[in-house]
Amino acid sequence: MMAAATSELQEIRRRAAESFETRGYPTKRDEEWKYTSVSAIAKAQFPAEAPSLTGNSLRTALEQHPGLIEEHLGRYASSEENAFVALNTAHFEDGAFLHVPRNTVVEEPVWIDYTAVPDRTTHPRNLIVVGANSQVRIVERYRGSGRYFTNAVTEIVAGENSVVEHVKLEEESAQSFHVATIQVHQARNSNFKSHNISFGGLLVRNDVNAVLSTGCEGTLNGLYLATGKQHIDNHTALDHAAPHAASHELYKGILDGISTGVFNGKIYVRKDAQKTDAKQTNKNLVLSPGATINTKPELQILADDVRCTHGATVGQLDEEALFYLRARGIGEIEARDVLIYAFARDVIERIGIPEIREYLEKALFERLVFSRQSSGGAL
Amino acid sequence: MASQLSSIETLANQEYKWGFITDIEADTVPAGLNEDIIRLISARKNEPEFMLEWRLKAYRHWLTMEEPTWANIHYPPINYQEIIYYSAPKTNKDRPKSLDEVDPELLQTYEKLGIPLHEREALAGVAVDAVFDSVSVATTFKGKLSELGIIFCSFSEAVRDHPQLVKKYLGSVVPPSDNFFAALNAAVFTDGSFCYIPKGVRCPMELSTYFRINAKDTGQFERTLIVAEDGAHVSYLEGCTAPVRDENQLHAAVVELVALNNATIKYSTVQNWYPGDKEGKGGIYNFVTKRGKCLGANSKISWTQVETGSAITWKYPSCLLMGDNSVGEFYSVALTNNYQQADTGTKMIHMGRNTRSTIVSKGISAGRGQNTYRGAVKILKGAEGARNYSQCDSMLLGDKCGAHTFPYLEVKNTSSSVEHEASTSKIGEDQIFYCRQRGISTEDAVGMIVNGFCKEVFRELPMEFAVEAQKLLGVSLEGSVG
């Protein structure tokens, strides 16, 4: 526990502990967890430890500017709605803290890098506060080795007129459990972009939620690649709480082996959120007969002057596109790789950090080749 | 009506025959639900032993179930012990003597829908002794059908005259244990329709309960069973566009369809029960379980529904696509105005190879109406090459209503392809302006645009229904603009 925690923060943490105590881990009976069983996580019971990270420590920051942190920490991610947020809020020991003052443009992307060790539970807790008229790009990366459980929560406050881009790279080990919530609060006229990339982990669950104020633009993009027995679950929620906001969402999944992909995207348009423009797309590419995909795009609309659409598709590689490539002398394996790559690139090329784009393109190709060599699959 | 009177007479005689002595009126049972009531219903209907057993089993299972709460609808708790579960068809003396005694607002609606005068009387429940056109039409139709070997009768008659068929198919699609309301229906259903199309027969006309004169007053727990044998083809219409006078608040009907090899069943519904007044008081709760089973190869089941009535509509006409190459379709228009709520959609369960399904759902919300589309598309492991296309569009008229979409897509087979699209929009001011410029009133313009929005579904309706449905939308939307 953090020594410097102020009484109000202590109260939030105590309530979170209480909330988890009474409700425990979610089960498949919870609509939010209908397709994802976390019993393996509950059973594992790895001892908790402070996370090891590179980046500004939240623990240190709490000692230096308690007021600033007190104002935001634990105020956005809801312990009542998500048991893992409650668990994190109650038990986190450290994480990253980033504060961008008003009218500041941060040129270089800010990196937050976590490396997990075997047989441990960590509760990384990140707080990112971006002042009015500021601009910043953040990369949050999770890696590790062996079996372990990472339960991360990131709260992002995008101030008025700010432009914030956030990339989450989940590259956990093949046996690990990873649960993460990204909770975004967007102030007036802010522009927020999230890129949620999931490659690793045996059991992965991401919750990305954004609340939009007047004039905001929110973008949630995601890419998930699952092979072997991997289970990757992405839940997103865009809450149009005020008028004149626009949101765009594109999630793409590639599933191989006997993996499972889950997507649930919610768009809420509150009563007064007129002139909302929301678009959500989920596309899934299923490469092997054993893979499963469950997708549930949801719209809940309580205002009339809005434009909302969502679409979801599940399909395979286009036979005609394959034929086209093969007719031009490209081998079958390479042709498949090209099509899979093109499918994923759609998400990758939207990332505004060139080095991350390059890194991901390379990583994607490596995974294609590696997966084929090791298992005969295409991923 | 002669046949109705005589059936009451038979019922009365039967009571004595079975030795039931009760001190209540001959044609009702006391409110409440217990095994004795079910025994009484079964006995009144002179049912064979297997039916009673079936009902009791359903009832015992119902007792262990809880009322579901997951739907996006709100209503005060229902007291199941306050409901009267059986009442025989009304005698003429309870009915209004003439149209003068009928609620004038109802008559106005009939006028707007352009319903012929004598049909208005029948719909409003006026006691009519004279044999009017539709009755004689019905008799001619019945003769024609029996020539072809088609059985089309009330459920009670079917239990009496074709127990083997009923025994074989009853509950085979919607088992009594399926859900809370299906169990309740199985325990207490009083009547409904039964339809059997023999091998290779193409039913020459649209079958409709409207032509089955004894279909009236089947009560709130209706049960319909349609079986199409190999190569058979039938189109069935349920309900009618005119608002139907009805005192029962809870309607928990069950519809089962069975399509064997190469058979086609088309089931169209127009539902316009009393939606409650402008403040949301009263109105029917329509909690229905409808499911079709494409048992044979190349079979097809198509649901088309236009739901404009009821205070609450809660139903998901579904298809179990078991036979290879079978096809399921669902076309729906749901309109909610004032305080109406609708949570409707479909389930397409793909089990056989190369099964295909199409879902087109149009939801219109006006006033304080809440409209929810909830649908599931499941592609199971064995459903090689399955395909689904879903589209659900919502239209909002006014800023106090809501539209919600909850599609569930579960895919366990890679050779399949699933597409889902949804959109929400409103009527553009420019569209209204365009119409107004050309001398069309705002109300008519809205009607036109809404009808255009629903065109894809109306196209699936049988001709005469489609025309009426268009008018019906206009009437239901009244007062929601300007």
PDB file of C-alpha atoms in Angstrom, chain A residues 31 34-35 271 274 286-316, chain B residues 72 370 381 392 396-426 429:
ATOM      1  CA  GLU A  31     -23.766 -10.311 -19.443  1.00  0.00           C
ATOM      2  CA  LYS A  34     -20.906 -13.990 -21.151  1.00  0.00           C
ATOM      3  CA  TYR A  35     -18.176 -15.325 -23.438  1.00  0.00           C
ATOM      4  CA  LYS A 271     -30.974  12.080 -24.188  1.00  0.00           C
ATOM      5  CA  GLN A 274     -28.098  15.629 -30.434  1.00  0.00           C
ATOM      6  CA  VAL A 286     -11.248 -16.679 -39.290  1.00  0.00           C
ATOM      7  CA  LEU A 287      -8.416 -18.818 -40.619  1.00  0.00           C
ATOM      8  CA  SER A 288      -8.921 -22.236 -39.065  1.00  0.00           C
ATOM      9  CA  PRO A 289     -11.933 -24.477 -38.572  1.00  0.00           C
ATOM     10  CA  GLY A 290     -11.431 -24.627 -34.788  1.00  0.00           C
ATOM     11  CA  ALA A 291     -11.572 -20.895 -34.107  1.00  0.00           C
ATOM     12  CA  THR A 292     -14.600 -19.185 -32.595  1.00  0.00           C
ATOM     13  CA  ILE A 293     -15.732 -15.583 -32.725  1.00  0.00           C
ATOM     14  CA  ASN A 294     -18.492 -13.982 -30.706  1.00  0.00           C
ATOM     15  CA  THR A 295     -19.303 -10.435 -31.617  1.00  0.00           C
ATOM     16  CA  LYS A 296     -21.954  -8.156 -30.235  1.00  0.00           C
ATOM     17  CA  PRO A 297     -22.116  -4.579 -31.453  1.00  0.00           C
ATOM     18  CA  GLU A 298     -24.674  -2.576 -29.484  1.00  0.00           C
ATOM     19  CA  LEU A 299     -26.402   0.731 -30.010  1.00  0.00           C
ATOM     20  CA  GLN A 300     -28.456   2.485 -27.354  1.00  0.00           C
ATOM     21  CA  ILE A 301     -29.854   5.714 -28.613  1.00  0.00           C
ATOM     22  CA  LEU A 302     -32.021   8.180 -26.722  1.00  0.00           C
ATOM     23  CA  ALA A 303     -31.721  11.252 -28.975  1.00  0.00           C
ATOM     24  CA  ASP A 304     -33.327  11.660 -32.369  1.00  0.00           C
ATOM     25  CA  ASP A 305     -31.056  13.937 -34.361  1.00  0.00           C
ATOM     26  CA  VAL A 306     -28.168  11.516 -34.653  1.00  0.00           C
ATOM     27  CA  ARG A 307     -26.358   9.371 -37.151  1.00  0.00           C
ATOM     28  CA  CYS A 308     -25.264   6.028 -35.788  1.00  0.00           C
ATOM     29  CA  THR A 309     -24.206   2.939 -37.641  1.00  0.00           C
ATOM     30  CA  HIS A 310     -22.541  -0.273 -36.726  1.00  0.00           C
ATOM     31  CA  GLY A 311     -21.469  -3.246 -38.714  1.00  0.00           C
ATOM     32  CA  ALA A 312     -19.901  -6.590 -37.953  1.00  0.00           C
ATOM     33  CA  THR A 313     -18.602  -9.249 -40.282  1.00  0.00           C
ATOM     34  CA  VAL A 314     -17.099 -12.678 -39.891  1.00  0.00           C
ATOM     35  CA  GLY A 315     -15.499 -14.283 -42.902  1.00  0.00           C
ATOM     36  CA  GLN A 316     -12.528 -15.956 -44.507  1.00  0.00           C
TER      37      GLN A 316
ATOM     38  CA  ASN B  72     -35.193  -3.983 -22.168  1.00  0.00           C
ATOM     39  CA  GLN B 370     -38.715   2.461 -26.739  1.00  0.00           C
ATOM     40  CA  LYS B 381     -19.494 -26.309 -35.752  1.00  0.00           C
ATOM     41  CA  CYS B 392     -31.406  -3.524 -38.620  1.00  0.00           C
ATOM     42  CA  LEU B 396     -36.396   8.091 -34.360  1.00  0.00           C
ATOM     43  CA  LEU B 397     -39.247  10.589 -34.481  1.00  0.00           C
ATOM     44  CA  GLY B 398     -38.978  13.017 -31.610  1.00  0.00           C
ATOM     45  CA  ASP B 399     -36.427  13.454 -28.855  1.00  0.00           C
ATOM     46  CA  LYS B 400     -38.083  11.482 -26.081  1.00  0.00           C
ATOM     47  CA  CYS B 401     -38.006   8.068 -27.692  1.00  0.00           C
ATOM     48  CA  GLY B 402     -35.202   5.535 -27.836  1.00  0.00           C
ATOM     49  CA  ALA B 403     -33.763   2.939 -30.180  1.00  0.00           C
ATOM     50  CA  HIS B 404     -31.544   0.089 -29.031  1.00  0.00           C
ATOM     51  CA  THR B 405     -29.750  -2.657 -30.895  1.00  0.00           C
ATOM     52  CA  PHE B 406     -28.318  -5.809 -29.319  1.00  0.00           C
ATOM     53  CA  PRO B 407     -27.141  -8.252 -31.949  1.00  0.00           C
ATOM     54  CA  TYR B 408     -25.292 -11.381 -30.816  1.00  0.00           C
ATOM     55  CA  LEU B 409     -23.141 -13.080 -33.430  1.00  0.00           C
ATOM     56  CA  GLU B 410     -21.557 -16.368 -32.413  1.00  0.00           C
ATOM     57  CA  VAL B 411     -19.528 -18.139 -35.051  1.00  0.00           C
ATOM     58  CA  LYS B 412     -17.926 -21.525 -34.519  1.00  0.00           C
ATOM     59  CA  ASN B 413     -17.307 -22.448 -38.126  1.00  0.00           C
ATOM     60  CA  THR B 414     -14.791 -20.808 -40.388  1.00  0.00           C
ATOM     61  CA  SER B 415     -16.321 -21.667 -43.725  1.00  0.00           C
ATOM     62  CA  SER B 416     -19.286 -19.504 -42.815  1.00  0.00           C
ATOM     63  CA  SER B 417     -19.773 -15.839 -43.315  1.00  0.00           C
ATOM     64  CA  VAL B 418     -21.803 -13.472 -41.203  1.00  0.00           C
ATOM     65  CA  GLU B 419     -22.614  -9.851 -41.812  1.00  0.00           C
ATOM     66  CA  HIS B 420     -24.432  -7.451 -39.604  1.00  0.00           C
ATOM     67  CA  GLU B 421     -25.266  -3.857 -40.275  1.00  0.00           C
ATOM     68  CA  ALA B 422     -27.285  -1.379 -38.331  1.00  0.00           C
ATOM     69  CA  SER B 423     -28.039   2.263 -38.645  1.00  0.00           C
ATOM     70  CA  THR B 424     -30.068   4.884 -36.877  1.00  0.00           C
ATOM     71  CA  SER B 425     -31.434   7.983 -38.439  1.00  0.00           C
ATOM     72  CA  LYS B 426     -34.226  10.499 -38.347  1.00  0.00           C
ATOM     73  CA  GLU B 429     -35.805  18.421 -42.412  1.00  0.00           C
TER      74      GLU B 429
END
